[in-house]
CSV table of C-alpha atoms in Angstrom, one decimal:
chain,number,residue,atom,x,y,z
A,1,MET,CA,2.4,19.6,-25.3
A,2,ASP,CA,4.0,18.8,-27.9
A,3,ALA,CA,3.1,16.1,-30.3
A,4,ASN,CA,7.0,14.7,-30.5
A,5,THR,CA,6.9,14.0,-26.8
A,6,SER,CA,5.7,11.0,-24.9
A,7,GLU,CA,3.2,13.4,-22.8
A,8,GLY,CA,1.8,14.7,-26.6
A,9,ARG,CA,1.2,10.8,-27.6
A,10,LEU,CA,-1.8,10.4,-24.4
A,11,SER,CA,-5.5,10.6,-24.9
A,12,SER,CA,-7.4,13.4,-23.6
A,13,SER,CA,-8.6,11.3,-20.6
A,14,ALA,CA,-4.3,10.3,-19.7
A,15,LYS,CA,-4.0,14.4,-20.3
A,16,ALA,CA,-6.4,15.2,-18.0
A,17,PHE,CA,-6.0,12.9,-15.2
A,18,ILE,CA,-2.1,14.0,-15.6
A,19,ALA,CA,-3.1,17.6,-15.2
A,20,ARG,CA,-4.5,17.5,-12.0
A,21,LYS,CA,-3.0,18.1,-8.6
A,22,HIS,CA,-2.7,14.5,-6.9
A,23,LYS,CA,-3.3,14.0,-3.3
A,24,LEU,CA,-3.4,11.3,-0.5
A,25,LEU,CA,-6.5,9.1,-0.5
A,26,ILE,CA,-7.9,8.9,3.1
A,27,ASP,CA,-11.2,8.0,4.7
A,28,GLY,CA,-12.6,8.5,1.1
A,29,GLN,CA,-11.2,12.0,0.6
A,30,TRP,CA,-8.7,13.4,-1.5
A,31,VAL,CA,-6.5,15.4,0.3
A,32,ASP,CA,-3.3,16.9,0.8
A,33,ALA,CA,-0.3,15.8,2.8
A,34,LYS,CA,0.3,17.5,6.6
A,35,SER,CA,3.6,18.6,5.6
A,36,GLY,CA,2.1,20.1,2.6
A,37,LYS,CA,4.8,18.9,0.9
A,38,THR,CA,4.6,17.6,-2.9
A,39,PHE,CA,7.2,15.2,-4.9
A,40,ALA,CA,8.0,15.0,-8.7
A,41,VAL,CA,7.1,12.2,-11.3
A,42,TYR,CA,9.4,12.0,-14.2
A,43,ASP,CA,9.0,10.3,-17.6
A,44,PRO,CA,12.0,8.2,-17.8
A,45,SER,CA,12.2,8.0,-21.3
A,46,ASN,CA,13.6,11.6,-21.2
A,47,GLY,CA,13.9,12.5,-17.5
A,48,GLN,CA,11.7,15.2,-17.7
A,49,GLN,CA,8.9,16.1,-15.0
A,50,ILE,CA,5.7,15.3,-15.6
A,51,ALA,CA,3.5,15.8,-12.6
A,52,GLN,CA,3.5,16.5,-8.9
A,53,VAL,CA,2.6,14.4,-5.9
A,54,ALA,CA,1.5,14.5,-2.4
A,55,GLU,CA,4.7,13.4,-0.3
A,56,GLY,CA,2.7,11.5,2.7
A,57,GLY,CA,4.7,11.2,6.0
A,58,ALA,CA,4.4,9.3,8.8
A,59,GLU,CA,1.5,11.4,10.1
A,60,ASP,CA,-0.5,11.1,7.0
A,61,ILE,CA,-0.7,7.0,7.3
A,62,ASP,CA,-1.4,7.7,11.3
A,63,LEU,CA,-4.6,9.0,9.7
A,64,ALA,CA,-4.8,6.2,7.0
A,65,VAL,CA,-4.6,3.2,9.5
A,66,LYS,CA,-7.1,4.9,11.4
A,67,ALA,CA,-9.7,5.4,9.0
A,68,ALA,CA,-8.9,1.8,7.5
A,69,ARG,CA,-9.5,0.3,11.1
A,70,ARG,CA,-12.5,2.4,11.9
A,71,ALA,CA,-14.3,0.8,8.6
A,72,PHE,CA,-13.0,-2.7,9.8
A,73,GLU,CA,-14.7,-2.2,13.1
A,74,ASP,CA,-17.2,0.2,13.0
A,75,GLY,CA,-18.2,0.9,9.5
A,76,PRO,CA,-20.6,-0.8,6.9
A,77,TRP,CA,-17.9,-3.2,5.5
A,78,SER,CA,-17.6,-5.1,8.3
A,79,LYS,CA,-20.9,-5.4,7.5
A,80,ILE,CA,-21.4,-6.2,4.0
A,81,LYS,CA,-22.3,-9.9,3.0
A,82,PRO,CA,-19.4,-11.7,1.2
A,83,VAL,CA,-21.5,-12.3,-2.1
A,84,GLU,CA,-22.0,-8.5,-1.8
A,85,ARG,CA,-18.2,-8.0,-1.6
A,86,GLY,CA,-17.4,-10.4,-4.0
A,87,LYS,CA,-19.6,-8.4,-6.4
A,88,MET,CA,-17.9,-5.7,-5.6
A,89,VAL,CA,-14.7,-6.3,-6.0
A,90,TRP,CA,-15.9,-8.0,-9.6
A,91,ARG,CA,-17.0,-4.5,-10.8
A,92,LEU,CA,-13.7,-3.0,-9.8
A,93,GLY,CA,-12.4,-5.6,-12.8
A,94,ASP,CA,-14.8,-4.4,-14.8
A,95,ILE,CA,-14.1,-1.0,-14.1
A,96,LEU,CA,-10.4,-1.5,-15.1
A,97,GLU,CA,-11.3,-3.3,-17.9
A,98,ALA,CA,-13.3,0.1,-19.5
A,99,HIS,CA,-10.4,2.5,-18.1
A,100,ALA,CA,-7.7,0.0,-19.8
A,101,ASP,CA,-6.6,2.3,-22.4
A,102,GLU,CA,-6.1,5.0,-20.3
A,103,LEU,CA,-4.2,3.4,-17.5
A,104,ALA,CA,-2.1,1.2,-20.0
A,105,GLU,CA,-1.0,5.4,-21.5
A,106,LEU,CA,-0.4,6.4,-17.9
A,107,GLU,CA,1.6,3.2,-17.0
A,108,SER,CA,3.8,3.4,-20.2
A,109,LEU,CA,4.3,7.5,-19.2
A,110,ASP,CA,5.4,6.7,-15.7
A,111,ASN,CA,7.0,3.2,-15.8
A,112,GLY,CA,8.5,3.7,-18.8
A,113,LYS,CA,7.5,0.1,-19.9
A,114,PRO,CA,6.2,-0.7,-23.6
A,115,ILE,CA,2.8,0.1,-24.1
A,116,ARG,CA,1.7,-3.1,-26.2
A,117,ASP,CA,2.8,-4.8,-23.1
A,118,ALA,CA,0.4,-2.7,-20.6
A,119,ARG,CA,-2.2,-3.0,-22.6
A,120,ALA,CA,-2.0,-6.9,-23.4
A,121,VAL,CA,-0.4,-7.6,-20.1
A,122,ASP,CA,-0.9,-5.5,-17.4
A,123,LEU,CA,-4.4,-4.5,-18.1
A,124,PRO,CA,-6.4,-7.6,-19.0
A,125,PHE,CA,-4.2,-9.3,-16.0
A,126,GLY,CA,-5.3,-7.3,-13.5
A,127,ALA,CA,-9.1,-6.8,-14.8
A,128,GLU,CA,-8.7,-10.9,-14.3
A,129,LEU,CA,-7.5,-11.2,-11.2
A,130,LEU,CA,-10.2,-8.6,-9.7
A,131,ARG,CA,-13.1,-11.1,-10.6
A,132,TYR,CA,-11.1,-14.6,-9.5
A,133,MET,CA,-10.4,-13.0,-6.0
A,134,GLY,CA,-14.3,-11.4,-6.2
A,135,GLY,CA,-15.1,-14.9,-6.6
A,136,TRP,CA,-13.4,-16.4,-3.8
A,137,SER,CA,-15.6,-13.9,-1.5
A,138,THR,CA,-18.2,-16.8,-1.2
A,139,LYS,CA,-16.0,-19.4,-0.9
A,140,ILE,CA,-13.7,-18.4,2.6
A,141,ASN,CA,-15.1,-21.2,4.6
A,142,GLY,CA,-13.7,-23.0,7.9
A,143,ALA,CA,-14.6,-27.1,8.3
A,144,HIS,CA,-16.0,-29.4,11.1
A,145,ILE,CA,-13.4,-31.0,13.0
A,146,SER,CA,-13.6,-34.4,15.5
A,147,ILE,CA,-12.5,-34.3,18.2
A,148,SER,CA,-10.9,-37.1,20.3
A,149,ALA,CA,-11.2,-36.4,23.7
A,150,PRO,CA,-13.7,-37.6,26.4
A,151,GLY,CA,-16.9,-36.1,26.3
A,152,ASP,CA,-19.6,-35.1,23.7
A,153,TRP,CA,-18.0,-31.7,21.6
A,154,HIS,CA,-19.0,-29.7,18.7
A,155,ALA,CA,-15.6,-28.0,17.3
A,156,TYR,CA,-15.2,-26.3,14.0
A,157,SER,CA,-13.0,-23.4,12.4
A,158,MET,CA,-13.7,-19.9,11.2
A,159,ARG,CA,-11.5,-17.9,9.0
A,160,GLU,CA,-11.7,-14.0,9.5
A,161,PRO,CA,-10.2,-11.3,7.7
A,162,VAL,CA,-6.5,-10.8,9.5
A,163,GLY,CA,-8.0,-6.4,9.8
A,164,VAL,CA,-6.0,-3.6,8.6
A,165,VAL,CA,-3.5,-4.2,6.0
A,166,GLY,CA,-0.5,-2.5,5.2
A,167,GLN,CA,0.7,-2.9,1.4
A,168,ILE,CA,3.6,-1.7,0.2
A,169,ILE,CA,3.9,-1.5,-3.9
A,170,PRO,CA,7.0,-2.1,-6.3
A,171,TRP,CA,7.5,0.0,-9.5
A,172,ASN,CA,8.1,-2.4,-11.8
A,173,PHE,CA,4.4,-3.4,-12.3
A,174,PRO,CA,3.0,-0.2,-11.0
A,175,LEU,CA,-0.7,-0.9,-11.1
A,176,LEU,CA,-1.0,-4.9,-11.7
A,177,MET,CA,1.3,-5.3,-8.3
A,178,ALA,CA,-1.8,-3.1,-6.6
A,179,VAL,CA,-3.9,-5.4,-7.7
A,180,TRP,CA,-2.6,-8.1,-6.6
A,181,LYS,CA,-2.3,-7.1,-3.3
A,182,ILE,CA,-5.8,-5.1,-2.8
A,183,ALA,CA,-7.7,-8.0,-4.5
A,184,PRO,CA,-7.6,-11.1,-2.2
A,185,ALA,CA,-7.1,-8.5,1.2
A,186,LEU,CA,-11.1,-7.2,-0.2
A,187,ALA,CA,-12.1,-10.9,-0.8
A,188,ALA,CA,-11.4,-11.7,2.4
A,189,GLY,CA,-13.2,-8.9,4.1
A,190,CYS,CA,-10.0,-6.5,5.0
A,191,THR,CA,-8.9,-2.5,5.1
A,192,ILE,CA,-6.6,-1.2,3.2
A,193,VAL,CA,-3.4,1.6,3.3
A,194,LEU,CA,-1.4,1.0,0.5
A,195,LYS,CA,1.9,2.7,-0.6
A,196,PRO,CA,3.0,3.2,-3.7
A,197,ALA,CA,6.7,3.4,-4.9
A,198,GLU,CA,7.6,6.9,-5.4
A,199,GLN,CA,9.0,6.2,-8.7
A,200,THR,CA,5.8,5.0,-9.9
A,201,PRO,CA,2.5,6.6,-8.2
A,202,LEU,CA,0.2,7.6,-10.8
A,203,THR,CA,-2.0,4.4,-11.7
A,204,ALA,CA,-2.3,3.9,-8.3
A,205,ILE,CA,-3.9,7.2,-7.4
A,206,ARG,CA,-6.2,6.5,-10.4
A,207,LEU,CA,-6.7,3.2,-8.9
A,208,GLY,CA,-8.0,4.9,-5.9
A,209,GLU,CA,-10.0,6.9,-7.7
A,210,LEU,CA,-11.9,4.0,-9.8
A,211,ILE,CA,-12.3,2.3,-6.4
A,212,THR,CA,-14.2,5.2,-5.4
A,213,GLU,CA,-16.2,5.2,-8.3
A,214,ALA,CA,-16.9,0.9,-7.4
A,215,GLY,CA,-18.8,2.1,-4.3
A,216,PHE,CA,-16.1,1.0,-1.7
A,217,PRO,CA,-16.9,2.4,1.5
A,218,PRO,CA,-15.0,5.5,3.1
A,219,GLY,CA,-12.0,3.8,4.7
A,220,VAL,CA,-11.7,0.7,2.9
A,221,VAL,CA,-8.8,1.7,0.3
A,222,ASN,CA,-6.5,4.2,1.0
A,223,VAL,CA,-3.7,5.4,-0.6
A,224,VAL,CA,-0.4,7.2,0.6
A,225,THR,CA,2.1,8.5,-1.9
A,226,GLY,CA,5.7,9.1,-0.9
A,227,ASP,CA,9.2,7.9,-0.5
A,228,GLY,CA,10.3,5.6,1.6
A,229,THR,CA,9.3,7.1,4.5
A,230,PRO,CA,5.7,6.3,4.6
A,231,GLY,CA,6.3,3.2,4.3
A,232,ALA,CA,8.5,2.6,6.9
A,233,ALA,CA,5.9,4.1,9.3
A,234,LEU,CA,3.2,1.8,7.3
A,235,ALA,CA,5.2,-1.4,8.0
A,236,ALA,CA,6.0,-0.4,11.6
A,237,HIS,CA,2.4,1.0,12.8
A,238,PRO,CA,1.4,-0.7,15.8
A,239,ASP,CA,-2.6,-1.1,14.8
A,240,VAL,CA,-1.8,-2.7,11.0
A,241,ASP,CA,-2.7,-6.3,11.7
A,242,LYS,CA,-0.5,-7.2,8.0
A,243,VAL,CA,2.1,-5.9,6.0
A,244,ALA,CA,2.3,-6.6,2.5
A,245,PHE,CA,5.6,-5.8,0.6
A,246,THR,CA,6.9,-6.3,-3.2
A,247,GLY,CA,10.4,-5.5,-4.1
A,248,SER,CA,14.3,-6.1,-3.1
A,249,THR,CA,15.1,-8.6,-0.4
A,250,GLU,CA,17.3,-5.8,1.1
A,251,VAL,CA,14.2,-3.6,2.0
A,252,GLY,CA,12.5,-7.1,2.4
A,253,LYS,CA,15.0,-7.3,5.5
A,254,LEU,CA,14.2,-4.1,6.6
A,255,ILE,CA,9.9,-4.7,6.8
A,256,VAL,CA,10.7,-7.9,9.2
A,257,GLN,CA,12.5,-5.7,11.1
A,258,ALA,CA,10.2,-2.9,11.5
A,259,ALA,CA,6.9,-5.4,11.9
A,260,ALA,CA,8.4,-6.9,14.7
A,261,GLY,CA,7.1,-4.5,17.4
A,262,ASN,CA,3.6,-6.2,17.2
A,263,LEU,CA,4.5,-9.3,15.7
A,264,LYS,CA,2.0,-8.2,12.8
A,265,LYS,CA,2.1,-10.7,9.8
A,266,VAL,CA,4.2,-10.2,7.4
A,267,SER,CA,4.1,-11.7,3.2
A,268,LEU,CA,6.9,-10.5,1.0
A,269,GLU,CA,7.7,-11.0,-2.8
A,270,LEU,CA,11.3,-10.6,-2.8
A,271,GLY,CA,14.5,-10.6,-5.4
A,272,GLY,CA,15.2,-13.2,-8.1
A,273,LYS,CA,18.0,-15.1,-10.2
A,274,SER,CA,16.2,-17.4,-11.8
A,275,PRO,CA,18.0,-20.0,-13.8
A,276,ALA,CA,16.8,-20.7,-17.5
A,277,ILE,CA,18.2,-24.3,-18.2
A,278,VAL,CA,18.6,-25.6,-22.2
A,279,PHE,CA,18.9,-29.4,-22.6
A,280,PRO,CA,20.3,-30.0,-25.7
A,281,ASP,CA,17.5,-31.9,-27.3
A,282,ALA,CA,15.1,-28.5,-26.8
A,283,ASP,CA,13.8,-27.5,-29.5
A,284,LEU,CA,15.5,-24.3,-30.2
A,285,SER,CA,13.0,-22.3,-32.4
A,286,VAL,CA,10.7,-22.1,-28.7
A,287,ALA,CA,13.7,-22.0,-26.6
A,288,ILE,CA,15.5,-19.1,-27.7
A,289,PRO,CA,12.4,-16.4,-28.3
A,290,GLY,CA,11.1,-18.1,-25.2
A,291,ALA,CA,14.5,-17.2,-23.4
A,292,ALA,CA,14.9,-13.6,-24.9
A,293,ASN,CA,11.4,-13.0,-23.4
A,294,GLY,CA,12.5,-14.2,-19.9
A,295,ILE,CA,15.0,-12.0,-19.5
A,296,PHE,CA,14.3,-8.9,-22.1
A,297,PHE,CA,10.3,-8.8,-21.2
A,298,ASN,CA,10.0,-5.2,-19.1
A,299,MET,CA,13.4,-4.5,-19.8
A,300,GLY,CA,14.5,-7.5,-17.5
A,301,GLN,CA,12.7,-5.4,-15.0
A,302,CYS,CA,10.8,-8.4,-13.4
A,303,CYS,CA,11.9,-10.5,-10.1
A,304,THR,CA,11.7,-13.7,-12.2
A,305,ALA,CA,13.7,-12.5,-15.4
A,306,GLY,CA,15.8,-15.5,-16.3
A,307,SER,CA,19.0,-13.8,-15.6
A,308,ARG,CA,21.2,-17.2,-15.3
A,309,LEU,CA,20.7,-18.7,-18.8
A,310,PHE,CA,22.6,-22.5,-18.5
A,311,VAL,CA,23.1,-23.5,-22.2
A,312,HIS,CA,24.0,-27.0,-22.7
A,313,GLU,CA,27.6,-27.1,-24.9
A,314,ARG,CA,26.1,-29.0,-27.8
A,315,VAL,CA,23.6,-26.3,-28.4
A,316,PHE,CA,25.3,-23.1,-26.9
A,317,ASP,CA,26.4,-21.5,-29.9
A,318,LYS,CA,23.2,-21.7,-31.8
A,319,VAL,CA,21.4,-20.5,-29.0
A,320,MET,CA,23.6,-17.4,-28.8
A,321,THR,CA,23.1,-16.9,-32.4
A,322,GLY,CA,19.4,-17.1,-32.0
A,323,LEU,CA,19.4,-15.0,-28.8
A,324,SER,CA,21.6,-12.0,-30.3
A,325,ASP,CA,19.0,-12.0,-33.5
A,326,GLU,CA,16.3,-12.1,-30.7
A,327,ALA,CA,17.9,-8.9,-29.4
A,328,SER,CA,18.7,-7.1,-32.4
A,329,LYS,CA,14.3,-7.2,-33.4
A,330,LEU,CA,13.6,-5.0,-30.2
A,331,LYS,CA,13.0,-1.6,-31.1
A,332,ILE,CA,14.1,0.7,-28.5
A,333,GLY,CA,12.1,3.4,-27.8
A,334,PRO,CA,9.6,5.9,-25.7
A,335,GLY,CA,7.4,3.1,-24.6
A,336,LEU,CA,4.0,5.2,-25.6
A,337,ASP,CA,5.8,4.5,-28.9
A,338,PRO,CA,3.3,1.6,-30.4
A,339,ALA,CA,6.3,-0.1,-32.1
A,340,THR,CA,8.7,0.0,-29.2
A,341,ARG,CA,10.0,-3.2,-27.3
A,342,ILE,CA,12.5,-2.2,-24.9
A,343,GLY,CA,11.1,0.8,-23.2
A,344,PRO,CA,13.7,2.9,-20.6
A,345,LEU,CA,14.8,1.4,-17.5
A,346,VAL,CA,12.4,3.4,-15.0
A,347,SER,CA,14.3,6.0,-13.4
A,348,ASP,CA,18.5,7.4,-13.4
A,349,GLU,CA,19.3,5.6,-10.3
A,350,GLN,CA,18.0,1.9,-11.5
A,351,PHE,CA,20.2,3.0,-14.7
A,352,ARG,CA,23.2,3.6,-12.6
A,353,ARG,CA,23.0,0.7,-11.2
A,354,VAL,CA,22.1,-1.6,-14.7
A,355,THR,CA,25.3,0.2,-16.0
A,356,GLY,CA,27.5,-0.4,-12.9
A,357,PHE,CA,26.3,-4.0,-13.2
A,358,LEU,CA,27.8,-3.9,-17.2
A,359,ALA,CA,31.0,-2.3,-16.3
A,360,SER,CA,31.6,-5.0,-13.2
A,361,GLY,CA,30.9,-7.7,-15.4
A,362,ARG,CA,33.3,-6.4,-18.1
A,363,GLU,CA,36.2,-5.8,-15.7
A,364,GLN,CA,35.8,-9.3,-13.9
A,365,GLY,CA,36.5,-10.9,-17.3
A,366,ALA,CA,32.8,-11.1,-18.5
A,367,GLU,CA,32.5,-11.0,-22.9
A,368,VAL,CA,29.8,-8.8,-24.3
A,369,VAL,CA,28.0,-10.8,-26.8
A,370,THR,CA,25.7,-8.3,-27.7
A,371,GLY,CA,24.4,-4.5,-26.5
A,372,GLY,CA,26.2,-3.9,-22.9
A,373,LYS,CA,25.7,0.0,-23.4
A,374,ARG,CA,23.4,2.8,-23.0
A,375,PHE,CA,21.2,3.3,-25.9
A,376,GLY,CA,20.2,6.8,-27.3
A,377,ASN,CA,21.6,10.4,-25.3
A,378,GLU,CA,18.4,11.5,-23.6
A,379,GLY,CA,16.0,9.2,-20.9
A,380,TYR,CA,17.0,5.6,-19.1
A,381,PHE,CA,17.6,3.2,-22.0
A,382,VAL,CA,19.9,0.3,-22.2
A,383,GLU,CA,20.6,-2.0,-25.2
A,384,PRO,CA,19.5,-5.9,-24.3
A,385,THR,CA,22.6,-7.2,-23.1
A,386,ILE,CA,24.2,-11.0,-23.4
A,387,LEU,CA,27.3,-12.0,-21.3
A,388,THR,CA,29.4,-15.0,-21.6
A,389,LYS,CA,32.3,-16.2,-20.4
A,390,THR,CA,31.2,-15.5,-16.5
A,391,THR,CA,31.9,-17.0,-13.6
A,392,PRO,CA,30.0,-18.0,-10.4
A,393,GLU,CA,32.4,-15.7,-8.3
A,394,MET,CA,31.2,-12.5,-10.6
A,395,LYS,CA,29.0,-10.1,-9.3
A,396,VAL,CA,26.8,-10.1,-12.2
A,397,VAL,CA,26.2,-14.0,-12.0
A,398,ARG,CA,25.2,-13.6,-8.0
A,399,GLU,CA,23.7,-10.5,-7.7
A,400,GLU,CA,20.1,-9.6,-9.2
A,401,ILE,CA,20.5,-7.1,-12.0
A,402,PHE,CA,16.9,-5.7,-12.6
A,403,GLY,CA,17.8,-4.7,-16.4
A,404,PRO,CA,18.0,-6.2,-19.7
A,405,VAL,CA,21.1,-8.3,-19.1
A,406,VAL,CA,21.4,-12.2,-19.2
A,407,CYS,CA,24.8,-14.1,-18.4
A,408,ALA,CA,25.2,-17.5,-20.8
A,409,ILE,CA,26.8,-19.9,-18.9
A,410,ARG,CA,28.0,-23.0,-20.9
A,411,TYR,CA,27.9,-26.4,-19.0
A,412,ASN,CA,28.7,-29.9,-20.6
A,413,ASP,CA,27.2,-32.3,-17.9
A,414,ASP,CA,24.2,-34.8,-18.5
A,415,ASP,CA,23.9,-35.6,-14.4
A,416,LEU,CA,20.4,-33.6,-13.2
A,417,GLU,CA,21.8,-33.6,-9.7
A,418,ARG,CA,24.7,-31.3,-10.6
A,419,ILE,CA,22.7,-29.5,-13.4
A,420,ALA,CA,20.5,-28.6,-10.6
A,421,ARG,CA,22.6,-27.8,-7.8
A,422,ASN,CA,24.4,-25.4,-10.2
A,423,GLY,CA,20.8,-23.7,-10.7
A,424,ASN,CA,20.0,-23.6,-7.0
A,425,ALA,CA,23.5,-22.0,-6.3
A,426,THR,CA,21.9,-18.2,-5.1
A,427,GLU,CA,20.7,-16.9,-2.1
A,428,TYR,CA,17.1,-16.4,-4.1
A,429,GLY,CA,14.5,-19.4,-5.4
A,430,LEU,CA,11.5,-17.2,-7.0
A,431,ALA,CA,11.3,-19.2,-10.4
A,432,ALA,CA,13.4,-21.4,-12.9
A,433,SER,CA,12.4,-22.4,-16.7
A,434,ILE,CA,13.5,-26.3,-17.8
A,435,TRP,CA,14.0,-26.3,-21.9
A,436,THR,CA,13.7,-29.8,-23.5
A,437,ARG,CA,11.6,-32.4,-25.3
A,438,ASP,CA,12.0,-34.8,-22.6
A,439,ILE,CA,9.3,-34.6,-20.5
A,440,GLY,CA,10.5,-37.1,-17.9
A,441,VAL,CA,13.7,-34.9,-17.5
A,442,ALA,CA,11.8,-32.0,-17.0
A,443,HIS,CA,9.5,-32.9,-14.7
A,444,LYS,CA,12.5,-35.1,-12.4
A,445,MET,CA,14.3,-31.6,-12.9
A,446,ALA,CA,11.5,-29.3,-11.5
A,447,ARG,CA,11.5,-31.5,-8.4
A,448,LYS,CA,15.5,-30.7,-7.6
A,449,LEU,CA,15.0,-27.0,-8.4
A,450,LYS,CA,14.7,-24.8,-5.1
A,451,ALA,CA,12.0,-22.3,-6.6
A,452,GLY,CA,8.2,-20.9,-6.1
A,453,THR,CA,7.8,-21.4,-9.7
A,454,VAL,CA,9.3,-23.8,-11.9
A,455,TRP,CA,8.4,-23.5,-16.0
A,456,ILE,CA,8.5,-26.2,-18.7
A,457,ASN,CA,9.5,-24.5,-22.1
A,458,VAL,CA,8.2,-21.6,-21.2
A,459,HIS,CA,9.2,-18.5,-19.0
A,460,ASN,CA,7.5,-15.9,-17.5
A,461,PHE,CA,4.0,-17.7,-17.6
A,462,ASN,CA,1.4,-16.4,-14.6
A,463,ASP,CA,-2.1,-17.1,-14.3
A,464,VAL,CA,-4.6,-16.0,-11.8
A,465,ALA,CA,-5.1,-19.1,-9.8
A,466,LEU,CA,-1.4,-20.3,-9.4
A,467,PRO,CA,0.6,-20.1,-6.1
A,468,PHE,CA,3.2,-17.2,-6.7
A,469,GLY,CA,5.7,-16.7,-4.2
A,470,GLY,CA,9.3,-18.2,-3.5
A,471,TYR,CA,12.0,-20.2,-1.7
A,472,LYS,CA,14.8,-19.3,0.3
A,473,GLN,CA,15.2,-15.3,0.2
A,474,SER,CA,12.8,-14.5,-2.4
A,475,GLY,CA,9.9,-14.5,0.3
A,476,TRP,CA,7.6,-15.7,2.1
A,477,GLY,CA,4.2,-16.5,1.3
A,478,ARG,CA,2.3,-17.0,-1.6
A,479,GLU,CA,0.1,-14.8,-4.0
A,480,MET,CA,-2.9,-15.3,-6.6
A,481,GLY,CA,-4.7,-18.5,-6.2
A,482,TYR,CA,-6.4,-19.5,-2.9
A,483,GLU,CA,-3.2,-19.0,-1.1
A,484,ALA,CA,-3.5,-15.2,-1.6
A,485,ILE,CA,-6.8,-15.5,0.3
A,486,GLU,CA,-4.5,-17.8,3.5
A,487,LEU,CA,-2.3,-14.7,3.4
A,488,TYR,CA,-5.4,-11.8,4.3
A,489,THR,CA,-7.0,-14.3,6.8
A,490,GLU,CA,-7.2,-15.9,10.7
A,491,VAL,CA,-8.1,-19.3,11.6
A,492,LYS,CA,-10.2,-19.3,14.7
A,493,ALA,CA,-10.7,-23.0,16.4
A,494,VAL,CA,-14.2,-23.0,18.5
A,495,VAL,CA,-14.9,-25.5,20.5
A,496,ALA,CA,-17.9,-26.2,22.6
A,497,LEU,CA,-18.5,-29.2,25.4
A,498,LEU,CA,-22.2,-30.5,25.2
């Protein structure tokens, strides 16, 4: 292995994992796909193959669902007390933390993200989320209900685990999104079939190994890798009680259709075209680097990316200069290089999508302030890009690019209603940010924006206790916080005539 390649930067433990034969986790056993097929996994920094992974199909999904059903109905998982269940989820957080360096390397190699971000964000957040959700296991309660009908009654509600859940994970934060899904489901007492994105399966497989190490019984968590085929089979499976999906709005709509067969519960965390609104009184020393982080973090491959930047004309030129300076400071390179701030996009498909949007923007009259083209001669690198002179009908303004591309939009209005109307002029409603020193304006604007999360003087901030999800076509339901527990439980009313 060449020390100058991305793989050459890996630790011995990460190298050993990469070299293994990567199978499916079903009922506590690592098995080949029934078809015997495998698929290749690539390093997005150079397009070279790094691993072969089992290519699961509908038959493998069926076996995994049956294993999850047995574990839920008949296995030891259903008999484990809440306090013990919580301890196991907490223990998994500790194990994740103990393996953080190795997991960060695998995530960076597989996804392309800067390893400094994987170490500073993805792994600590994942460990903390497991601990937070583990704490909820003993606090999932019902309530006494007062009955108004004649007679003597005893009535109460209960919260019970929804059952077998299918969880389909995106490629932009592969490990963290897997943890976002499994942590509340395990805390609530559900069993899981996890389907990672085919572009980034490696950390989900390693997570499956750590789940086994943590002592979870066979069948509680099953991992089936593959393309869209196993994902579609999971969404449609008649013995799955709930499906949770994070990904594009287009695929989310297909999930809803597939889930209609048995009317399984559905939660969706989908796309975004988040506005970041800079008022003329904003502290630009905060707003400029904040807006840069809002769009360039994770190469813009964030559903909450601040991809529409509304800037008041009184500070527009200063913000553009500052934002260009911020972009120029970002070192572009392989994710495993500790100095890298902008890694490659995840795949050739995503690279072509983003560069296609750049071409469309130019054709429709957008002006490139900085960036706007491929970086280097190999891999899937795109320069951090700022577009101006955009109009609402342009594709780059209307559609989610999912790359390091921001549309900067000048405005000269001081009417909050009209500013909010422009911010809300999208089919999405996942997040928004407001940059101002006037706290009254900030909170008034927060009420007017149709978004699941509104940040004030910050962008892309999350915490394990904050509910996360979107309005409109950005999805259904909320993840994190206690709201995530609600996603994985059913409410039962019990009424007795005394």
